[in-house]
Coordinates of C-alpha atoms in Angstrom, one line a residue:
Chain A
M30 CA 7.5 0.9 -12.3
I31 CA 8.2 -2.7 -11.2
A32 CA 6.3 -2.0 -8.0
F33 CA 3.4 -0.7 -10.0
L34 CA 3.3 -3.8 -12.2
I35 CA 3.6 -6.1 -9.3
F36 CA 1.3 -4.4 -6.8
L37 CA -1.7 -3.4 -9.0
P38 CA -2.7 -6.9 -10.0
F39 CA -1.7 -8.1 -6.5
V40 CA -3.9 -5.6 -4.8
L41 CA -6.8 -6.3 -7.1
T42 CA -6.6 -10.1 -6.6
F43 CA -6.1 -9.6 -2.9
A44 CA -9.3 -7.6 -2.7
L45 CA -11.2 -10.3 -4.5
I46 CA -9.9 -13.1 -2.4
G47 CA -10.0 -10.9 0.7
V48 CA -13.7 -10.3 0.5
Y49 CA -14.3 -14.0 -0.1
V50 CA -12.1 -15.0 2.9
E51 CA -13.8 -12.4 5.1
R52 CA -17.2 -13.7 4.3
K53 CA -16.0 -17.3 4.9
V54 CA -14.3 -16.4 8.2
S55 CA -17.3 -14.5 9.4
A56 CA -19.5 -17.4 8.4
F57 CA -17.2 -19.8 10.3
I58 CA -17.3 -17.6 13.4
Q59 CA -21.1 -17.3 13.3
D60 CA -21.5 -21.0 12.6
R61 CA -22.9 -20.4 9.1
M62 CA -21.9 -21.7 5.6
G63 CA -21.1 -18.4 3.9
P64 CA -21.2 -18.1 0.1
M65 CA -21.8 -21.6 -1.4
E66 CA -23.6 -21.2 -4.6
V67 CA -21.2 -19.7 -7.2
G68 CA -18.4 -22.1 -8.0
P69 CA -17.0 -24.8 -5.8
M70 CA -17.4 -23.7 -2.1
G71 CA -18.6 -20.3 -3.4
L72 CA -15.1 -19.5 -4.7
L73 CA -16.4 -17.4 -7.6
Q74 CA -18.8 -15.4 -5.5
T75 CA -16.7 -12.2 -5.3
L76 CA -15.9 -12.4 -9.0
A77 CA -19.6 -12.5 -9.8
D78 CA -20.1 -9.6 -7.4
I79 CA -17.4 -7.4 -9.0
L80 CA -18.9 -8.2 -12.5
K81 CA -22.3 -7.1 -11.2
L82 CA -20.8 -3.9 -9.7
I83 CA -19.0 -3.0 -12.9
Q84 CA -22.2 -3.4 -14.9
K85 CA -24.3 -1.3 -12.5
E86 CA -25.5 2.2 -13.3
D87 CA -23.1 4.9 -11.9
I88 CA -25.6 6.9 -9.9
V89 CA -24.8 10.5 -8.9
P90 CA -27.4 12.0 -6.6
T91 CA -29.1 15.1 -8.0
N92 CA -28.0 17.4 -5.2
A93 CA -24.5 16.0 -4.9
D94 CA -21.5 18.1 -6.0
K95 CA -20.8 16.1 -9.2
W96 CA -17.1 16.7 -9.7
I97 CA -16.1 16.1 -6.1
F98 CA -18.4 13.2 -5.8
K99 CA -16.9 11.5 -8.8
I100 CA -13.2 12.2 -7.9
A101 CA -13.4 11.2 -4.3
P102 CA -13.2 7.3 -4.7
I103 CA -10.3 7.7 -7.1
I104 CA -8.4 9.9 -4.6
I105 CA -9.1 7.5 -1.8
F106 CA -7.8 4.5 -3.8
V107 CA -4.8 6.4 -5.3
A108 CA -3.7 7.6 -1.9
V109 CA -3.7 4.1 -0.4
F110 CA -2.2 2.5 -3.5
A111 CA 0.6 5.1 -3.7
G112 CA 1.7 3.9 -0.3
F113 CA 2.8 0.6 -1.8
A114 CA 5.5 2.3 -3.8
A115 CA 7.9 2.3 -0.8
I116 CA 7.1 -1.3 0.4
P117 CA 10.1 -3.7 -0.1
F118 CA 8.6 -6.8 -1.6
A119 CA 11.8 -8.9 -1.4
P120 CA 15.5 -8.1 -0.9
E121 CA 16.5 -5.6 -3.6
L122 CA 13.0 -5.5 -5.0
I123 CA 11.4 -2.2 -4.1
G124 CA 9.5 0.5 -6.0
S125 CA 11.1 3.6 -4.6
G126 CA 14.3 3.3 -2.6
A127 CA 13.8 6.7 -1.1
A128 CA 15.6 7.3 2.2
V129 CA 12.4 8.6 3.7
G130 CA 10.2 5.7 2.6
L131 CA 8.5 5.1 6.0
L132 CA 7.7 8.8 6.4
Y133 CA 6.4 8.8 2.8
V134 CA 4.0 6.0 3.5
L135 CA 2.6 7.7 6.6
A136 CA 2.2 11.0 4.6
I137 CA 0.6 9.6 1.5
V138 CA -1.9 7.5 3.5
S139 CA -3.0 10.7 5.3
L140 CA -4.3 11.9 1.9
D141 CA -6.9 9.2 2.3
V142 CA -8.6 11.5 4.9
I143 CA -9.1 14.2 2.3
G144 CA -10.8 11.7 0.0
I145 CA -13.1 10.5 2.7
L146 CA -14.0 14.1 3.6
M147 CA -14.7 14.8 -0.1
A148 CA -16.9 11.8 -0.5
G149 CA -18.9 12.5 2.7
W150 CA -19.3 16.2 1.9
A151 CA -20.1 15.9 -1.8
S152 CA -22.8 13.3 -1.3
N153 CA -24.8 16.2 0.3
S154 CA -26.7 13.8 2.6
K155 CA -26.6 13.5 6.3
Y156 CA -25.3 9.9 6.8
P157 CA -22.2 10.3 4.6
L158 CA -21.4 13.7 6.2
L159 CA -21.7 12.2 9.7
G160 CA -19.7 9.2 8.7
A161 CA -17.0 11.4 7.1
M162 CA -16.7 13.5 10.2
R163 CA -16.4 10.5 12.5
S164 CA -13.9 8.9 10.2
V165 CA -11.7 11.9 10.0
A166 CA -11.8 12.5 13.7
Q167 CA -10.9 8.9 14.3
I168 CA -8.1 8.7 11.7
V169 CA -6.5 12.0 12.8
S170 CA -6.5 10.9 16.4
Y171 CA -5.1 7.4 15.8
E172 CA -2.3 8.8 13.7
I173 CA -0.7 10.1 16.9
P174 CA -0.1 6.7 18.7
V175 CA 0.8 5.1 15.4
G176 CA 3.3 7.9 14.6
L177 CA 4.8 7.6 18.1
V178 CA 5.4 3.8 18.0
V179 CA 6.8 4.1 14.4
L180 CA 9.1 6.7 15.9
A181 CA 10.2 4.2 18.5
V182 CA 11.1 1.7 15.7
V183 CA 12.9 4.4 13.8
M184 CA 15.0 5.1 16.9
I185 CA 15.9 1.4 17.3
T186 CA 16.7 0.9 13.6
Q187 CA 18.2 4.4 13.0
T188 CA 16.7 4.7 9.6
L189 CA 13.6 5.7 7.7
D190 CA 14.4 3.5 4.7
L191 CA 12.1 0.4 4.8
Q192 CA 14.5 -1.8 2.8
D193 CA 17.4 -0.9 5.3
M194 CA 15.1 -1.8 8.1
S195 CA 14.3 -5.2 6.5
F196 CA 18.0 -6.0 6.1
Q197 CA 18.7 -5.2 9.7
Q198 CA 16.2 -7.9 10.9
G199 CA 17.8 -11.0 9.4
I200 CA 20.9 -13.0 8.6
W201 CA 21.7 -10.8 5.5
V202 CA 22.3 -7.7 7.6
Q203 CA 26.0 -7.6 6.6
S204 CA 25.3 -7.7 2.9
H205 CA 23.7 -4.2 3.1
P206 CA 26.3 -1.6 2.3
A207 CA 25.5 0.5 5.4
H208 CA 25.7 -2.4 7.8
T209 CA 28.8 -4.5 6.8
Q210 CA 30.2 -4.3 10.3
D211 CA 26.9 -4.7 12.3
T212 CA 26.2 -7.5 14.6
N213 CA 22.8 -8.4 16.2
Y214 CA 22.9 -9.3 19.9
L215 CA 20.3 -11.3 21.7
F216 CA 17.5 -8.8 22.8
G217 CA 19.7 -6.1 21.3
L218 CA 21.8 -6.0 24.4
K219 CA 25.5 -5.9 23.8
A220 CA 26.1 -6.5 27.6
L221 CA 24.7 -10.0 27.2
G222 CA 27.3 -10.8 24.7
V223 CA 25.3 -13.4 22.7
D224 CA 25.9 -12.8 19.0
V225 CA 22.8 -13.7 17.1
T226 CA 23.8 -12.3 13.7
H227 CA 24.3 -15.7 12.2
W228 CA 21.3 -17.3 14.0
G229 CA 18.9 -15.1 12.1
G230 CA 15.3 -16.1 12.2
F231 CA 13.0 -14.5 14.8
F232 CA 16.0 -13.7 17.0
S233 CA 16.8 -10.7 14.8
W234 CA 13.3 -9.4 14.4
N235 CA 12.6 -6.0 15.9
I236 CA 10.2 -7.3 18.5
V237 CA 13.0 -9.5 19.9
R238 CA 15.8 -7.1 19.3
A239 CA 13.9 -4.7 21.6
P240 CA 11.3 -6.8 23.5
F241 CA 9.2 -3.9 24.6
L242 CA 8.4 -3.3 20.9
I243 CA 5.8 -6.1 21.4
I244 CA 3.6 -3.6 23.1
A245 CA 4.5 -1.1 20.4
F246 CA 3.3 -3.7 17.9
V247 CA 0.0 -4.1 19.6
I248 CA -0.5 -0.3 19.7
F249 CA 0.4 -0.1 16.0
F250 CA -2.0 -2.9 15.2
I251 CA -4.9 -1.2 17.1
G252 CA -4.1 2.2 15.7
T253 CA -3.9 1.0 12.1
L254 CA -7.1 -1.0 12.6
A255 CA -8.8 2.3 13.4
E256 CA -7.1 4.1 10.5
A257 CA -8.4 1.4 8.1
N258 CA -12.0 2.0 9.6
R259 CA -12.2 -1.7 10.5
A260 CA -14.3 -3.1 13.3
P261 CA -14.3 -2.7 16.3
F262 CA -13.4 0.9 15.1
D263 CA -15.9 1.1 12.3
I264 CA -18.1 3.8 13.8
P265 CA -17.6 5.8 10.6
E266 CA -19.6 3.2 8.7
A267 CA -21.6 1.7 11.6
E268 CA -24.4 -0.1 9.7
S269 CA -26.9 0.1 12.5
E270 CA -26.5 3.9 12.8
L271 CA -25.2 5.4 9.6
I272 CA -26.3 2.8 6.9
A273 CA -22.8 2.7 5.3
G274 CA -21.1 5.9 6.5
F275 CA -19.2 8.0 4.0
H276 CA -20.0 5.8 1.0
T277 CA -23.7 5.5 1.5
E278 CA -24.6 7.3 -1.7
Y279 CA -22.1 5.4 -3.9
S280 CA -23.0 2.6 -6.2
G281 CA -21.5 0.5 -9.0
I282 CA -17.9 0.9 -9.9
R283 CA -17.3 3.8 -7.5
F284 CA -18.5 1.7 -4.6
A285 CA -16.2 -1.1 -5.7
M286 CA -13.3 1.4 -5.6
M287 CA -14.2 2.3 -2.0
M288 CA -14.2 -1.4 -1.1
L289 CA -10.9 -1.9 -3.0
A290 CA -9.4 1.0 -1.1
E291 CA -10.5 -0.5 2.2
Y292 CA -8.9 -3.9 1.5
A293 CA -5.8 -2.2 0.0
M294 CA -5.5 -0.3 3.3
M295 CA -5.7 -3.5 5.3
L296 CA -3.0 -5.0 3.2
L297 CA -0.8 -1.9 3.3
V298 CA -0.9 -1.5 7.1
S299 CA -0.3 -5.3 7.5
F300 CA 2.8 -5.0 5.3
L301 CA 4.0 -2.0 7.3
A302 CA 3.5 -3.9 10.6
V303 CA 5.4 -6.9 9.3
I304 CA 8.3 -4.7 8.0
L305 CA 8.5 -2.6 11.2
F306 CA 8.1 -5.3 13.8
L307 CA 8.0 -8.9 12.4
G308 CA 11.2 -9.1 10.4
S309 CA 10.0 -8.0 7.0
W310 CA 10.9 -10.6 4.3
N311 CA 13.2 -12.5 6.6
T312 CA 12.5 -16.1 7.6
P313 CA 11.2 -16.8 11.1
L314 CA 13.3 -20.0 11.4
P315 CA 16.7 -19.6 13.0
N316 CA 20.0 -21.4 12.4
I317 CA 20.5 -24.0 15.1
G318 CA 24.0 -25.3 14.9
A319 CA 24.4 -27.6 11.9
V320 CA 20.6 -27.3 11.1
Q321 CA 20.9 -24.1 9.0
L322 CA 17.2 -23.4 8.8
A323 CA 17.6 -19.7 8.2
T324 CA 20.1 -20.1 5.4
W325 CA 18.0 -22.8 3.8
T326 CA 14.8 -20.9 3.9
S327 CA 16.0 -17.5 2.7
G328 CA 18.1 -17.1 -0.4
A329 CA 20.9 -14.5 -0.7
P330 CA 19.7 -11.0 -1.8
G331 CA 19.7 -10.7 -5.6
T332 CA 19.3 -14.4 -6.4
V333 CA 16.1 -15.8 -7.8
Y334 CA 15.7 -18.0 -4.7
G335 CA 16.2 -14.8 -2.6
Y336 CA 13.3 -13.1 -4.4
I337 CA 11.0 -16.1 -4.0
T338 CA 11.7 -16.8 -0.3
G339 CA 11.6 -13.0 0.5
A340 CA 8.2 -12.5 -1.2
F341 CA 6.9 -15.7 0.3
W342 CA 7.8 -14.9 3.9
L343 CA 6.7 -11.3 3.6
M344 CA 3.3 -12.3 2.2
S345 CA 2.7 -15.2 4.6
K346 CA 3.3 -13.0 7.6
T347 CA 1.1 -10.2 6.1
F348 CA -1.7 -12.6 5.4
V349 CA -1.6 -13.9 9.0
L350 CA -2.0 -10.2 10.2
V351 CA -4.9 -9.7 7.7
F352 CA -6.6 -12.8 9.0
I353 CA -6.2 -11.5 12.6
Q354 CA -7.8 -8.2 11.4
M355 CA -10.8 -10.2 10.1
W356 CA -10.9 -12.3 13.2
V357 CA -11.0 -9.2 15.4
R358 CA -13.8 -7.7 13.3
W359 CA -16.1 -10.6 13.8
T360 CA -15.3 -11.1 17.5
Y361 CA -15.4 -7.7 19.2
P362 CA -18.4 -5.4 19.4
R363 CA -18.1 -1.8 18.0
L364 CA -16.7 0.9 20.3
R365 CA -18.8 3.9 21.3
V366 CA -17.4 7.3 20.2
D367 CA -16.3 8.2 23.7
Q368 CA -14.7 4.8 24.3
L369 CA -12.9 5.2 21.1
M370 CA -11.4 8.6 22.1
Y371 CA -10.7 7.3 25.6
L372 CA -8.7 4.4 24.2
C373 CA -6.7 6.6 21.9
W374 CA -5.9 9.6 24.2
K375 CA -5.8 8.0 27.6
V376 CA -4.4 4.5 27.0
L377 CA -2.5 4.3 23.7
I378 CA -0.8 7.6 23.7
P379 CA 0.7 7.5 27.2
F380 CA 2.0 3.9 26.5
A381 CA 3.3 5.1 23.1
I382 CA 5.2 8.0 24.7
A383 CA 6.7 5.7 27.3
I384 CA 7.8 3.3 24.6
V385 CA 9.5 6.2 22.7
L386 CA 11.5 7.0 25.9
L387 CA 12.4 3.4 26.5
S388 CA 13.6 2.9 22.9
G389 CA 15.9 5.8 23.3
I390 CA 17.5 4.2 26.4
W391 CA 17.5 0.7 24.8
R392 CA 19.4 2.1 21.7
L393 CA 22.2 3.3 24.0
W394 CA 22.6 -0.3 25.3
M395 CA 22.6 -1.7 21.7
V396 CA 25.9 -0.3 20.7
Chain B
M23 CA 14.1 15.3 -21.0
I24 CA 11.3 13.3 -19.2
L25 CA 12.3 15.0 -16.0
K26 CA 11.8 18.4 -17.6
I27 CA 8.4 17.5 -18.9
V28 CA 7.4 16.2 -15.4
F29 CA 8.8 19.3 -13.8
F30 CA 6.9 21.7 -16.1
G31 CA 3.8 19.5 -15.7
F32 CA 3.9 20.1 -12.0
V33 CA 4.5 23.8 -12.5
T34 CA 1.5 24.1 -14.8
L35 CA -0.6 22.1 -12.2
I36 CA 0.4 24.6 -9.5
G37 CA -0.3 27.5 -11.8
I38 CA -3.7 26.4 -12.8
S39 CA -4.7 25.4 -9.3
A40 CA -3.5 28.8 -8.0
L41 CA -5.7 30.5 -10.6
V42 CA -8.7 28.3 -9.6
L43 CA -8.0 29.1 -6.0
L44 CA -8.1 32.8 -6.7
G45 CA -11.0 32.7 -9.2
T46 CA -13.5 30.4 -7.5
R47 CA -16.0 31.8 -5.1
K48 CA -16.8 28.5 -3.5
V49 CA -14.7 28.1 -0.5
L50 CA -14.6 24.3 -0.7
Y51 CA -13.3 24.3 -4.3
A52 CA -10.6 26.8 -3.1
A53 CA -9.6 24.4 -0.4
F54 CA -9.3 21.5 -2.8
S55 CA -7.2 23.5 -5.3
L56 CA -5.0 24.4 -2.3
L57 CA -4.6 20.6 -1.9
L58 CA -3.3 20.4 -5.5
I59 CA -1.0 23.4 -5.0
L60 CA 0.5 21.9 -1.8
L61 CA 1.1 18.5 -3.5
G62 CA 2.6 20.2 -6.5
I63 CA 5.0 22.2 -4.3
S64 CA 6.1 19.1 -2.5
A65 CA 6.8 17.5 -5.9
L66 CA 9.0 20.6 -6.7
Y67 CA 10.8 20.0 -3.4
V68 CA 11.6 16.5 -4.5
F69 CA 13.1 18.0 -7.7
A70 CA 15.2 20.3 -5.5
G71 CA 16.6 17.2 -3.7
A72 CA 14.8 18.0 -0.5
D73 CA 13.1 14.7 0.1
F74 CA 12.5 15.1 3.8
L75 CA 11.0 18.6 3.3
A76 CA 8.7 17.2 0.6
V77 CA 7.3 14.5 2.8
T78 CA 7.0 16.8 5.8
Q79 CA 5.1 19.3 3.7
I80 CA 2.5 16.6 2.9
I81 CA 2.3 15.4 6.5
I82 CA 1.9 18.9 8.0
Y83 CA 0.0 20.9 5.4
V84 CA -2.1 18.2 3.7
G85 CA -2.6 15.8 6.6
G86 CA -2.9 18.5 9.2
I87 CA -3.7 22.0 8.3
L88 CA -5.8 21.3 5.1
V89 CA -7.9 18.7 6.9
L90 CA -8.6 21.2 9.7
L91 CA -9.5 23.8 7.1
L92 CA -11.9 21.4 5.4
F93 CA -13.4 20.5 8.7
G94 CA -14.0 24.1 9.5
I95 CA -15.7 24.7 6.1
M96 CA -17.9 21.7 6.3
L97 CA -19.1 22.6 9.8
T98 CA -20.2 26.0 8.5
N99 CA -22.3 24.5 5.7
R100 CA -24.9 27.0 4.9
P101 CA -28.5 25.7 5.1
P102 CA -30.9 26.4 2.3
Q103 CA -32.2 30.0 2.3
N104 CA -35.9 29.2 2.0
L105 CA -37.6 26.1 3.1
S106 CA -39.3 25.4 -0.2
I107 CA -36.0 24.1 -1.6
R108 CA -36.0 21.2 0.8
F109 CA -39.3 20.0 -0.6
S110 CA -38.7 20.9 -4.3
N111 CA -39.0 18.4 -7.1
P112 CA -35.9 16.2 -6.9
F113 CA -35.7 15.8 -10.7
Q114 CA -35.6 19.5 -11.3
Q115 CA -32.0 20.9 -11.7
D116 CA -32.0 23.8 -9.4
E117 CA -29.2 26.3 -9.0
T118 CA -30.5 27.4 -5.6
S119 CA -30.1 23.9 -4.1
D120 CA -26.4 24.5 -3.8
V121 CA -25.5 24.7 -0.2
Q122 CA -21.8 25.5 -0.5
P123 CA -20.5 28.4 1.5
V124 CA -19.8 31.1 -1.1
T125 CA -17.6 34.2 -0.6
K126 CA -18.0 37.6 -2.2
T127 CA -15.1 39.0 -4.3
R128 CA -14.0 42.4 -3.1
N129 CA -11.3 44.9 -4.0
N130 CA -10.7 43.2 -7.3
L131 CA -8.6 45.9 -8.9
A132 CA -6.5 46.7 -5.8
G133 CA -5.8 42.9 -5.4
I134 CA -4.7 42.4 -9.0
V135 CA -2.5 45.5 -8.9
L136 CA -0.9 44.5 -5.6
G137 CA -0.3 40.9 -6.8
L138 CA 1.2 42.0 -10.1
G139 CA 3.4 44.6 -8.4
L140 CA 4.7 41.9 -6.0
L141 CA 5.4 39.6 -8.9
A142 CA 7.3 42.3 -10.7
I143 CA 9.4 43.0 -7.6
L144 CA 10.2 39.3 -7.1
V145 CA 11.0 38.6 -10.7
F146 CA 13.3 41.7 -10.8
A147 CA 15.0 40.7 -7.5
I148 CA 15.6 37.1 -8.6
Y149 CA 16.8 38.3 -12.0
K150 CA 19.2 40.7 -10.3
A151 CA 20.5 38.2 -7.8
N152 CA 21.6 35.9 -10.7
L153 CA 21.3 32.7 -8.7
G154 CA 23.0 30.5 -11.3
Q155 CA 26.3 32.3 -10.7
M156 CA 26.3 32.0 -6.9
P157 CA 29.4 30.1 -5.7
W158 CA 27.7 27.5 -3.5
I159 CA 25.2 26.6 -6.2
K160 CA 28.0 26.2 -8.7
Q161 CA 29.8 24.0 -6.3
A162 CA 26.7 21.9 -5.7
V163 CA 26.1 21.5 -9.4
Q164 CA 29.7 20.2 -9.9
N165 CA 29.5 17.8 -7.0
Q166 CA 26.6 15.5 -7.9
Q167 CA 27.1 13.5 -4.7
V168 CA 25.6 16.4 -2.7
I169 CA 22.4 16.4 -4.7
K170 CA 21.9 12.6 -4.5
Q171 CA 22.4 12.4 -0.8
S172 CA 19.3 12.2 1.5
T173 CA 18.9 15.3 3.7
V174 CA 17.5 13.4 6.7
Q175 CA 20.8 12.7 8.5
G176 CA 22.1 16.2 8.0
L177 CA 18.9 17.8 9.2
G178 CA 18.7 15.6 12.3
I179 CA 22.3 16.3 13.4
Q180 CA 22.0 20.0 12.8
L181 CA 18.7 20.1 14.8
M182 CA 20.2 18.3 17.7
T183 CA 23.4 20.3 17.8
Q184 CA 23.6 23.8 16.3
Y185 CA 19.9 24.6 16.4
V186 CA 18.9 22.7 19.5
L187 CA 17.8 25.8 21.4
V188 CA 15.5 27.0 18.7
F189 CA 14.2 23.4 18.4
E190 CA 13.4 23.2 22.1
V191 CA 11.8 26.7 22.2
I192 CA 9.5 25.8 19.3
A193 CA 8.6 22.5 21.1
V194 CA 7.7 24.5 24.3
L195 CA 5.7 27.0 22.2
L196 CA 3.7 24.3 20.5
M197 CA 3.0 22.6 23.9
V198 CA 1.8 25.9 25.3
A199 CA -0.5 26.4 22.3
L200 CA -1.9 22.9 22.7
L201 CA -2.6 23.4 26.4
G202 CA -4.2 26.8 25.7
A203 CA -6.5 25.3 23.1
V204 CA -7.5 22.6 25.5
L205 CA -8.1 25.2 28.2
I206 CA -10.3 27.3 25.9
A207 CA -12.2 24.4 24.5
G208 CA -12.7 22.6 27.8
R209 CA -14.1 25.6 29.6
T210 CA -17.6 24.8 30.7
E211 CA -20.2 27.6 31.0
K212 CA -21.7 28.0 34.4
K213 CA -25.3 26.9 34.4
T214 CA -27.7 29.8 35.0
G215 CA -30.9 29.3 37.0

């Protein structure tokens, strides 16, 4: 319930600001001004846009399958939004403390595919159908490398619980009931004998605890970019070929829901990347001798200061990733279908399998 | 009390979706009601304390099998029977413009009799078995700790120790099936002429 009350307004605001930032970032990259008219620096542009979309007529094509056409955007958004239930927002602040949280997020997000198929099929028009086909083929294939690198992280952290994973990556590891005796070693290697449990900061992040997870992080980032249908993997909605892909026939509030789902998906996968690889809600600053940067910048779990710093660090890292997603979108050209499949099956998956094997070996050295 | 309402809500959802699945003649509607059934059943797994099973159900059945099913149905989209439909007045509500694949209903009576018969046998068997009085269920009810624990750890350890042979055999079987599918799909026809 807490997660619902926090995340619903958060996701809505994020989508509003996200669209604005995206337009500004693209404008900056293309040496334009971007939205400038509505409000100072165009700040109110997306608010005006959403007001316009809400007022618009909700058009359902005559030959469309009415029920499925109307339900599809709702299913897409609900599927993505349900994923937020298992995201730990700060220490001890999580919607569902389910022990299978990570698996749940991966499962519920795969419902998104059904919504896209419904939208594409129910529109009864060629562009949406082609877009939906491409989208589903892409999402289903990219789930494999993503699933494999997530498996590697699970092998390192030995848990599917996202909150547990977060605790392991910071100075508060020993305040988690399951890890009171745990110590973090430099690069996770016990043989090195450098105890970094009280250093905290980035030394206890997963990508430093097991350095090869940097490659896993890159694979995860590429894979989730494809799952969110973002450029350079936006062939499902390639404007120059398919108009707008699976949401070509949508207008008004239902189109707004599709956009909302896309931005919510960007946010969700960035959250997941931060939790899995970049230390979750832990501070990036380590304790250096008397300069206790980590202790100063992250409060103890359960205290008000702990909530504030946890949410702050989690969100700032997430927003950096979202910004990189936008940056990539406006920098790289779109991939062709065969290049897309080549990248997934012949590059990402072999690397992902090698990482799974390596993480098994690394885990043996960690204890 | 709330739990009971939610539980019976899911049961009704499954029941209604199952009736839709049986009653509808449009294959796609059947597939979507199957989606609701699978989600409802995974919710019932959560009620039974099997969290891992519930999530796995969604990943495999909804994310995998159902998507494949929908893909199959959509690729067999039936074109309009006569060309005139394509050029008909767009403002005219037309039943024939429906291009969904539709199935015929056959063997109605035999199907109903068979289904009801199976239901009767199952209800009788479950009633006879008197599940509530079984010793291990009684034990579990008394020991609330068992119910609240996650099943992930237990499943993992069992799979890697006691059932490791079965686990590996299934892995090899799936691998063979995958290779076979690639072999069949990748076979190129020899060019003639």
